CSV table of C-alpha atoms in Angstrom, one decimal:
chain,number,residue,atom,x,y,z
A,1,MET,CA,-15.2,8.6,-14.9
A,2,ASN,CA,-15.5,7.0,-11.7
A,3,SER,CA,-13.8,8.9,-9.0
A,4,ASP,CA,-12.1,6.4,-7.0
A,5,LEU,CA,-11.1,5.3,-10.5
A,6,THR,CA,-9.3,8.5,-11.8
A,7,CYS,CA,-8.3,9.3,-8.3
A,8,SER,CA,-6.1,6.0,-8.3
A,9,THR,CA,-5.1,6.8,-12.1
A,10,LEU,CA,-4.4,10.8,-11.4
A,11,HIS,CA,-2.5,10.3,-8.1
A,12,GLY,CA,0.0,7.3,-10.1
A,13,TYR,CA,0.0,9.7,-13.4
A,14,PHE,CA,1.4,12.7,-11.1
A,15,ASP,CA,3.4,10.6,-9.3
A,16,ARG,CA,5.1,9.6,-12.4
A,17,GLU,CA,4.2,5.6,-11.9
A,18,LEU,CA,1.9,4.9,-14.9
A,19,SER,CA,3.6,2.8,-18.2
A,20,ALA,CA,3.7,5.0,-20.8
A,21,ALA,CA,-0.1,4.1,-22.8
A,22,ARG,CA,-1.7,4.8,-19.3
A,23,SER,CA,0.0,8.2,-19.0
A,24,ALA,CA,-1.3,9.1,-22.6
A,25,GLU,CA,-4.8,8.2,-22.0
A,26,PHE,CA,-4.9,9.6,-19.4
A,27,LYS,CA,-3.2,12.7,-20.7
A,28,ARG,CA,-6.3,12.6,-23.2
A,29,HIS,CA,-8.8,12.7,-20.4
A,30,LEU,CA,-7.4,15.8,-19.0
A,31,GLU,CA,-7.8,17.9,-22.0
A,32,HIS,CA,-11.9,17.3,-21.2
A,33,CYS,CA,-12.2,17.2,-17.7
A,34,SER,CA,-11.6,20.4,-15.3
A,35,ASP,CA,-12.5,18.3,-12.1
A,36,CYS,CA,-9.0,16.2,-12.6
A,37,VAL,CA,-7.1,19.1,-13.9
A,38,ALA,CA,-7.7,21.2,-10.4
A,39,GLU,CA,-7.4,17.9,-8.4
A,40,LEU,CA,-4.0,17.8,-10.3
A,41,ASP,CA,-3.3,21.1,-9.6
A,42,ALA,CA,-4.2,20.6,-5.8
A,43,CYS,CA,-1.6,17.8,-5.8
A,44,HIS,CA,0.7,20.6,-7.6
A,45,PHE,CA,0.4,22.7,-4.4
A,46,VAL,CA,0.7,19.5,-1.7
A,47,ARG,CA,4.2,18.7,-3.2
A,48,ASP,CA,5.4,21.8,-3.2
A,49,SER,CA,4.1,23.1,-0.4
A,50,LEU,CA,6.1,19.9,1.7
A,51,GLN,CA,9.0,21.0,-0.7
A,52,ARG,CA,9.5,24.3,-0.3
A,53,SER,CA,9.2,24.5,3.5
A,54,HIS,CA,11.6,22.4,4.6
A,55,ILE,CA,10.0,19.9,6.9
A,56,TYR,CA,12.2,17.7,6.7
A,57,GLU,CA,13.6,16.2,10.3
A,58,HIS,CA,17.2,15.1,10.1
A,59,ALA,CA,18.5,12.9,12.6
A,60,PRO,CA,20.3,14.9,15.4
A,61,ALA,CA,23.9,14.0,15.7
A,62,LEU,CA,23.6,12.7,19.6
A,63,LEU,CA,21.2,10.4,18.0
A,64,ARG,CA,23.8,9.1,15.7
A,65,GLN,CA,26.3,9.1,18.6
A,66,ARG,CA,23.9,7.3,20.4
A,67,ILE,CA,23.4,4.7,17.7
A,68,ARG,CA,26.9,4.3,17.2
A,69,ALA,CA,27.4,3.8,20.7
A,70,ASP,CA,25.2,1.1,20.9
A,71,LEU,CA,26.7,-0.9,17.9
A,72,ARG,CA,29.8,-1.2,19.8
A,73,THR,CA,28.1,-3.0,22.4
A,74,PHE,CA,26.5,-5.1,20.3
A,75,ALA,CA,28.9,-6.6,18.6
A,76,LEU,CA,31.1,-6.9,22.3
A,77,THR,CA,27.9,-8.5,23.3
A,78,THR,CA,27.6,-10.3,20.2
A,79,THR,CA,31.6,-11.7,19.8
A,80,SER,CA,31.5,-13.1,23.4
A,81,SER,CA,28.4,-14.1,25.5
A,82,GLN,CA,25.6,-13.3,22.9
A,83,LEU,CA,27.3,-16.3,20.3
A,84,LEU,CA,25.2,-19.2,21.1
A,85,TRP,CA,22.2,-17.2,21.1
A,86,TRP,CA,23.3,-15.7,17.6
A,87,HIS,CA,23.3,-19.6,16.2
A,88,TRP,CA,20.4,-20.1,17.8
A,89,LEU,CA,18.8,-17.4,15.6
A,90,ALA,CA,20.5,-18.7,13.1
A,91,ALA,CA,19.2,-22.2,13.2
A,92,VAL,CA,15.5,-20.7,13.6
A,93,ALA,CA,15.9,-18.3,10.5
A,94,ALA,CA,16.9,-20.7,8.3
A,95,LEU,CA,15.1,-23.5,9.6
A,96,LEU,CA,12.4,-20.0,8.8
A,97,PHE,CA,13.8,-19.9,5.1
A,98,VAL,CA,13.6,-23.2,4.6
A,99,ALA,CA,9.2,-23.5,5.6
A,100,ILE,CA,9.0,-20.1,2.8
A,101,LEU,CA,10.5,-21.9,0.2
A,102,LEU,CA,8.4,-25.1,0.9
A,103,GLY,CA,5.3,-23.1,0.9
A,104,ARG,CA,6.6,-21.1,-1.6
A,105,VAL,CA,7.1,-24.2,-4.0
A,106,GLY,CA,3.5,-25.5,-2.7
A,107,HIS,CA,1.9,-22.4,-3.6
A,108,GLU,CA,3.6,-22.1,-7.5
A,109,LEU,CA,3.0,-26.1,-7.7
A,110,HIS,CA,-1.1,-25.4,-7.3
A,111,ASN,CA,-1.2,-22.3,-9.0
A,112,GLY,CA,0.4,-22.9,-12.1
A,113,ASP,CA,1.8,-19.2,-13.6
A,114,TYR,CA,-1.0,-17.2,-11.2
A,115,GLN,CA,1.0,-14.5,-9.6
A,116,ALA,CA,0.8,-15.0,-6.0
A,117,GLU,CA,1.1,-11.3,-5.7
A,118,LEU,CA,-1.9,-10.7,-8.0
A,119,ALA,CA,-4.0,-13.2,-6.2
A,120,GLY,CA,-3.3,-11.2,-2.3
A,121,GLU,CA,-4.6,-8.1,-4.2
A,122,ILE,CA,-7.7,-9.3,-5.6
A,123,VAL,CA,-8.6,-11.0,-1.5
A,124,ASP,CA,-7.4,-7.9,-0.2
A,125,ALA,CA,-9.9,-5.9,-2.6
A,126,HIS,CA,-12.9,-8.5,-1.8
A,127,VAL,CA,-11.9,-7.8,1.4
A,128,ARG,CA,-12.0,-4.1,0.8
A,129,SER,CA,-16.0,-4.6,-0.4
A,130,LEU,CA,-16.7,-6.4,2.9
A,131,GLN,CA,-16.0,-3.2,4.5
A,132,PRO,CA,-19.0,-0.8,5.5
A,133,GLY,CA,-20.5,1.5,2.6
A,134,PRO,CA,-21.5,0.2,-0.9
A,135,LEU,CA,-20.6,-3.2,-2.6
A,136,THR,CA,-21.4,-1.5,-5.7
A,137,GLY,CA,-20.4,1.4,-7.7
A,138,ILE,CA,-24.2,0.5,-9.8
A,139,ALA,CA,-26.7,-2.3,-7.5
A,140,SER,CA,-29.1,-3.1,-9.7
A,141,ASN,CA,-29.9,-6.9,-10.9
A,142,ASP,CA,-30.6,-5.8,-14.5
A,143,ALA,CA,-27.9,-7.3,-16.8
A,144,ARG,CA,-28.5,-4.3,-18.8
A,145,VAL,CA,-28.8,-1.6,-16.5
A,146,VAL,CA,-25.2,-2.9,-14.7
A,147,LYS,CA,-23.0,-3.6,-18.6
A,148,GLY,CA,-24.8,0.1,-19.4
A,149,TRP,CA,-23.3,1.7,-16.3
A,150,LEU,CA,-19.7,0.3,-17.2
A,151,ASP,CA,-19.7,0.8,-20.3
A,152,GLU,CA,-20.6,4.2,-19.9
A,153,LYS,CA,-16.4,4.4,-17.2
A,154,GLY,CA,-15.3,3.6,-20.4
A,155,THR,CA,-14.2,0.2,-19.3
A,156,PHE,CA,-14.1,-2.4,-22.5
A,157,ALA,CA,-16.7,-5.0,-23.0
A,158,VAL,CA,-17.7,-6.3,-20.1
A,159,PRO,CA,-20.0,-9.6,-20.6
A,160,VAL,CA,-22.9,-9.1,-17.8
A,161,HIS,CA,-25.1,-12.1,-17.1
A,162,ASP,CA,-28.2,-12.0,-14.4
A,163,PHE,CA,-27.7,-16.0,-13.2
A,164,ALA,CA,-30.9,-15.7,-10.9
A,165,ASN,CA,-32.6,-18.9,-11.6
A,166,GLU,CA,-29.2,-20.9,-11.1
A,167,GLY,CA,-28.8,-19.4,-7.5
A,168,PHE,CA,-26.5,-16.7,-8.3
A,169,THR,CA,-28.2,-13.4,-8.1
A,170,LEU,CA,-26.7,-10.3,-9.5
A,171,LYS,CA,-26.1,-7.8,-7.2
A,172,GLY,CA,-24.3,-4.8,-9.1
A,173,GLY,CA,-20.7,-3.7,-10.3
A,174,ARG,CA,-18.3,-1.0,-9.7
A,175,LEU,CA,-14.6,-0.4,-10.5
A,176,ASP,CA,-11.4,-1.2,-8.8
A,177,VAL,CA,-8.2,-0.6,-9.3
A,178,MET,CA,-5.2,-3.4,-9.2
A,179,GLU,CA,-1.9,-3.4,-9.5
A,180,GLY,CA,-2.3,0.1,-11.4
A,181,ARG,CA,-4.8,-0.9,-13.7
A,182,SER,CA,-8.0,-0.6,-13.4
A,183,VAL,CA,-10.6,-3.6,-13.6
A,184,ALA,CA,-14.4,-4.6,-13.6
A,185,VAL,CA,-15.9,-5.9,-11.3
A,186,LEU,CA,-19.6,-7.9,-11.3
A,187,VAL,CA,-21.0,-9.1,-7.8
A,188,TYR,CA,-23.1,-11.7,-7.3
A,189,GLU,CA,-25.3,-13.2,-4.1
A,190,ARG,CA,-25.3,-17.4,-3.1
A,191,SER,CA,-27.3,-17.8,-0.1
A,192,GLY,CA,-26.6,-15.0,1.2
A,193,HIS,CA,-22.3,-15.0,0.3
A,194,PRO,CA,-21.3,-12.0,-1.6
A,195,ILE,CA,-18.6,-13.2,-4.9
A,196,ASN,CA,-16.7,-10.9,-6.4
A,197,VAL,CA,-16.0,-11.7,-10.0
A,198,PHE,CA,-13.1,-9.4,-11.4
A,199,LEU,CA,-12.4,-8.8,-15.0
A,200,TRP,CA,-9.6,-7.3,-16.9
A,201,ARG,CA,-8.4,-7.4,-20.5
A,202,THR,CA,-5.5,-9.6,-21.5
A,203,ARG,CA,-3.2,-10.5,-23.9
A,204,GLU,CA,-2.9,-14.1,-23.1
A,205,PRO,CA,-5.0,-18.0,-24.3
A,206,ASP,CA,-7.5,-19.2,-23.2
A,207,THR,CA,-6.9,-21.3,-19.7
A,208,SER,CA,-9.1,-23.6,-18.1
A,209,ALA,CA,-9.3,-22.7,-14.3
A,210,ARG,CA,-7.3,-23.0,-11.9
A,211,THR,CA,-8.9,-22.6,-8.3
A,212,GLY,CA,-7.1,-21.7,-4.6
A,213,SER,CA,-7.6,-19.8,-1.6
A,214,ARG,CA,-5.9,-17.3,0.4
A,215,GLN,CA,-6.7,-16.0,4.0
A,216,GLY,CA,-10.0,-18.0,4.3
A,217,PHE,CA,-11.3,-17.0,0.6
A,218,GLN,CA,-11.9,-19.0,-2.4
A,219,TRP,CA,-10.8,-17.9,-5.9
A,220,VAL,CA,-11.3,-19.7,-9.0
A,221,ASP,CA,-9.4,-17.7,-11.8
A,222,TRP,CA,-9.8,-18.5,-16.1
A,223,ARG,CA,-9.1,-16.5,-19.5
A,224,LYS,CA,-11.7,-16.4,-22.1
A,225,GLY,CA,-11.9,-14.8,-25.4
A,226,LYS,CA,-9.1,-12.0,-24.6
A,227,ILE,CA,-10.6,-11.4,-20.7
A,228,GLU,CA,-9.3,-13.1,-17.5
A,229,PHE,CA,-11.5,-13.8,-14.4
A,230,CYS,CA,-11.0,-13.9,-10.9
A,231,ALA,CA,-14.4,-15.1,-8.7
A,232,VAL,CA,-13.5,-14.9,-5.0
A,233,SER,CA,-16.0,-15.7,-2.0
A,234,ASP,CA,-16.5,-17.5,1.6
A,235,ALA,CA,-18.6,-19.4,-0.3
A,236,ASP,CA,-18.4,-23.5,-1.1
A,237,LEU,CA,-15.5,-23.8,-3.6
A,238,VAL,CA,-18.4,-26.0,-6.0
A,239,ASP,CA,-20.2,-23.0,-6.0
A,240,LEU,CA,-17.7,-20.6,-7.5
A,241,GLU,CA,-17.1,-23.4,-9.7
A,242,LYS,CA,-20.5,-24.0,-11.1
A,243,LEU,CA,-20.2,-20.2,-11.5
A,244,HIS,CA,-17.9,-20.2,-13.7
A,245,GLN,CA,-18.7,-22.7,-15.7
A,246,LEU,CA,-21.8,-20.2,-16.0
A,247,ILE,CA,-20.2,-17.1,-17.3
A,248,SER,CA,-17.9,-18.9,-19.4
A,249,SER,CA,-21.1,-21.1,-21.1
A,250,SER,CA,-23.0,-17.4,-21.5
A,251,ALA,CA,-19.9,-15.3,-22.5
B,1,MET,CA,34.3,-15.2,13.6
B,2,ASN,CA,35.7,-12.0,14.8
B,3,ASP,CA,36.3,-11.3,11.6
B,4,LEU,CA,33.0,-12.1,10.3
B,5,ASP,CA,31.1,-10.0,12.9
B,6,ALA,CA,33.8,-7.2,12.5
B,7,GLU,CA,32.9,-7.9,8.7
B,8,SER,CA,28.7,-7.0,9.5
B,9,ARG,CA,29.2,-4.5,11.4
B,10,LEU,CA,31.5,-2.6,8.3
B,11,ARG,CA,28.4,-4.2,6.4
B,12,PHE,CA,25.8,-2.2,8.3
B,13,GLU,CA,27.7,0.8,8.8
B,14,GLN,CA,28.0,0.9,4.7
B,15,LEU,CA,24.3,-0.2,4.1
B,16,VAL,CA,22.1,0.7,6.9
B,17,LEU,CA,23.4,4.2,9.0
B,18,PRO,CA,23.4,6.0,5.8
B,19,HIS,CA,19.5,6.2,6.1
B,20,VAL,CA,19.6,7.6,10.0
B,21,ASP,CA,18.0,10.5,8.3
B,22,ALA,CA,15.6,8.7,6.9
B,23,ALA,CA,14.4,6.7,10.1
B,24,PHE,CA,14.4,9.3,12.2
B,25,ASN,CA,12.8,11.4,9.5
B,26,LEU,CA,9.9,8.9,9.7
B,27,ALA,CA,9.9,8.5,13.3
B,28,ARG,CA,9.1,11.6,14.1
B,29,TRP,CA,5.9,12.6,12.0
B,30,LEU,CA,5.0,8.8,13.0
B,31,LEU,CA,5.3,9.8,16.7
B,32,ARG,CA,4.7,14.0,16.3
B,33,THR,CA,7.2,14.1,19.1
B,34,ARG,CA,11.3,14.8,18.6
B,35,ALA,CA,12.0,13.4,21.9
B,36,ASP,CA,10.2,10.3,21.3
B,37,ALA,CA,11.5,10.0,17.5
B,38,GLU,CA,14.8,9.7,19.1
B,39,ASP,CA,14.7,7.5,21.4
B,40,VAL,CA,12.2,4.9,19.1
B,41,ALA,CA,14.7,5.2,16.1
B,42,GLN,CA,17.6,4.4,18.6
B,43,GLU,CA,15.4,1.1,19.2
B,44,ALA,CA,14.5,0.7,15.9
B,45,LEU,CA,18.3,0.9,14.6
B,46,LEU,CA,19.0,-1.9,17.5
B,47,ARG,CA,16.4,-3.6,16.7
B,48,ALA,CA,17.4,-4.0,12.7
B,49,CYS,CA,21.6,-4.3,14.1
B,50,ARG,CA,20.1,-7.8,15.9
B,51,PHE,CA,17.9,-8.8,12.6
B,52,PHE,CA,20.7,-7.6,10.4
B,53,ARG,CA,21.6,-11.5,9.3
B,54,GLY,CA,18.5,-12.0,8.1
B,55,PHE,CA,18.8,-9.0,5.2
B,56,HIS,CA,20.0,-10.8,1.8
B,57,GLY,CA,20.7,-7.6,0.1
B,58,GLY,CA,17.9,-5.3,-1.6
B,59,ASP,CA,17.0,-1.9,-0.7
B,60,ALA,CA,18.4,-1.3,2.7
B,61,ARG,CA,17.0,2.1,3.4
B,62,ALA,CA,13.1,0.3,2.7
B,63,TRP,CA,14.6,-2.5,5.1
B,64,LEU,CA,15.6,-0.3,7.9
B,65,LEU,CA,11.9,1.7,6.9
B,66,GLN,CA,10.0,-1.4,7.6
B,67,ILE,CA,11.6,-1.9,11.2
B,68,VAL,CA,11.3,1.8,11.9
B,69,ARG,CA,7.4,1.7,11.0
B,70,ASN,CA,7.1,-1.5,13.2
B,71,THR,CA,8.7,-0.2,16.2
B,72,CYS,CA,6.9,3.1,16.0
B,73,TYR,CA,3.9,1.4,15.9
B,74,SER,CA,4.4,-0.8,18.6
B,75,TRP,CA,5.0,2.6,20.7
B,76,LEU,CA,2.4,3.9,19.9
B,77,GLU,CA,0.0,1.5,20.9
B,78,LYS,CA,1.4,0.2,24.1
B,79,ASN,CA,1.8,4.6,24.8
B,80,ARG,CA,-0.9,6.2,22.6
B,81,PRO,CA,-3.1,3.6,21.5
B,82,ARG,CA,-5.6,6.6,21.0
B,83,GLU,CA,-3.9,7.9,18.3
B,84,LEU,CA,-4.2,4.7,16.0
B,85,MET,CA,-7.9,4.3,16.9
B,86,VAL,CA,-8.4,7.8,14.3
B,87,GLU,CA,-10.8,6.7,11.4
B,88,PHE,CA,-10.0,7.1,7.7
B,89,ASP,CA,-12.5,10.5,6.7
B,90,GLU,CA,-13.9,9.2,3.7
B,91,GLU,CA,-16.9,12.0,4.1
B,92,LEU,CA,-14.0,14.6,2.5
B,93,HIS,CA,-15.3,18.3,1.6
B,94,PRO,CA,-15.4,19.3,-2.0
B,95,GLN,CA,-11.7,20.8,-2.7
B,96,PRO,CA,-11.1,24.1,-3.8
B,97,VAL,CA,-8.4,24.9,-6.1
B,98,ALA,CA,-5.5,26.0,-4.9
B,99,THR,CA,-5.2,29.9,-5.8
B,100,PRO,CA,-2.6,32.8,-5.4
B,101,GLU,CA,-4.0,33.9,-2.5
B,102,SER,CA,-4.0,30.3,-0.9
B,103,ILE,CA,-0.2,29.7,-1.9
B,104,ALA,CA,0.8,32.8,-0.5
B,105,ILE,CA,-0.6,31.6,2.4
B,106,ALA,CA,1.3,28.3,3.1
B,107,ASP,CA,4.4,30.3,2.4
B,108,GLU,CA,3.6,31.5,6.0
B,109,GLY,CA,6.0,28.8,6.8
B,110,ARG,CA,6.5,25.0,8.0
B,111,GLU,CA,4.7,25.5,11.5
B,112,ARG,CA,1.6,25.9,9.9
B,113,LEU,CA,2.1,22.6,8.0
B,114,THR,CA,4.0,20.8,10.1
B,115,ARG,CA,0.5,21.2,12.1
B,116,ALA,CA,-1.7,20.0,9.4
B,117,LEU,CA,0.5,17.3,9.2
B,118,GLU,CA,-0.4,16.6,12.0
B,119,THR,CA,-3.7,16.1,11.8
B,120,LEU,CA,-3.9,13.1,9.3
B,121,PRO,CA,-4.4,10.3,10.8
B,122,PRO,CA,-1.1,8.3,11.2
B,123,ARG,CA,-2.0,5.4,8.4
B,124,HIS,CA,-2.9,8.7,5.7
B,125,ARG,CA,0.3,10.8,7.1
B,126,GLU,CA,3.4,7.6,6.7
B,127,VAL,CA,2.4,7.5,3.4
B,128,LEU,CA,2.5,11.4,2.5
B,129,VAL,CA,6.0,11.5,4.1
B,130,LEU,CA,7.3,8.7,2.6
B,131,ARG,CA,6.1,9.5,-1.0
B,132,GLU,CA,6.4,13.6,-0.7
B,133,LEU,CA,9.7,14.1,1.3
B,134,GLU,CA,11.5,10.0,1.4
B,135,GLY,CA,10.8,10.2,-2.4
B,136,CYS,CA,9.3,6.6,-2.0
B,137,SER,CA,8.0,5.1,-5.1
B,138,TYR,CA,4.4,2.9,-4.7
B,139,LYS,CA,6.3,0.3,-4.8
B,140,GLU,CA,9.2,0.7,-2.0
B,141,ILE,CA,6.1,2.3,0.3
B,142,ALA,CA,3.9,-0.9,-0.2
B,143,ALA,CA,7.4,-3.1,0.8
B,144,ILE,CA,7.8,-0.3,3.7
B,145,THR,CA,3.8,0.0,5.4
B,146,SER,CA,3.0,-4.1,4.2
B,147,ILE,CA,0.4,-2.6,2.6
B,148,PRO,CA,-1.0,-3.2,-1.2
B,149,ILE,CA,-0.5,-0.8,-3.6
B,150,GLY,CA,-4.3,-0.4,-4.7
B,151,THR,CA,-4.3,0.4,-1.4
B,152,VAL,CA,-1.4,2.7,-0.9
B,153,MET,CA,-2.8,4.5,-3.9
B,154,SER,CA,-6.2,5.6,-2.5
B,155,SER,CA,-4.4,6.7,0.6
B,156,LEU,CA,-2.2,9.0,-0.9
B,157,SER,CA,-4.9,10.5,-2.7
B,158,ARG,CA,-6.9,10.6,0.5
B,159,ALA,CA,-4.0,11.8,2.4
B,160,ARG,CA,-2.8,14.7,-0.3
B,161,ARG,CA,-6.7,15.8,-0.4
B,162,GLN,CA,-6.6,16.2,3.7
B,163,LEU,CA,-3.6,18.1,3.4
B,164,HIS,CA,-4.8,20.5,0.7
B,165,SER,CA,-8.2,20.9,3.0
B,166,ALA,CA,-6.0,21.5,6.1
B,167,LEU,CA,-3.8,24.2,4.3
B,168,VAL,CA,-6.3,26.2,2.0
B,169,ASN,CA,-9.6,25.9,4.7
B,170,PRO,CA,-7.5,26.1,8.3
B,171,GLY,CA,-9.4,26.3,10.8
């Protein structure tokens, strides 16, 4: 099992943050993985050490007194001279709230039921992949090699194709974790721009492509054959839509 | 208006003041000194007081800890910018398994553990403190630190490995 994936799952399991199904799945994995058993022991050791040594630092009494004194002074100044300041602050807060609300509504209208939070996670994962270090868990432009590697990691049957003839060169694949679940990632390159295509299993019906942008990156999301796809890049949105068509027509 | 303010103050006292320990504990582990932590926690509480009108219910502890964390980072940027430049140690050494001997060594005391915890980069130290000492869920940690849940998990895993390594292989 890929070490990054195991790590996140292992810590999720240790912290009881996994769903019952994923927890049971990881428990089965533990039966034949001595590395994970050892790491789990290490987690228990760290937790026990921290809890047994009583290193939690409680606030000193003097600090509590200082805070209470501040609170009294603050309440006094607020009711007299800073009344106008409060009004001003309240007006700014109200404006900000309306602006955020409008932004949200606009976003939702654009993206249908697509979860804004998930889009954020995917863009974050894309940005992470651009950091120094390998972009891929398996670097190969041979679709069979990449597919073999992903299959070996125990993911679902990921459809892997190289579209070098159409200008999208397959660079490899990797596994990532999003919202606590494992996702497969295919890496393509289009005129020097890396494109990450995130794939995970879904029970939802097929959809056509939905597009959006976030932090300067474009994404195209669609579902086909019980798999959700999300392609992210700083490449042109037209290119992402082209890749979407290529993947959809060959799946 | 006076009534409303008295009401807000009472609400602040009921919702936020019970978390002064959590505020101080986080500040103490981020700044590593009690005296600085007291000053910064006090400043953070004052800020919380100012922003309290913007708090519309929900998790008061996470709301306060987010302010404490931001105040701590601003303080560190101003007074000890170097500490924030510590890179994540990606090249972790292989992890030995905890043995009864190593557990006995850790029993030696809190000073040793304190030193080990203080050697972690601040961004690893904070997730560990929030999870293990404060008992926060991943979702709460993500809200307090403004990082995605996936990153919370990977930071926790690195922090635990680093602390384990420091405890088992001291020096």
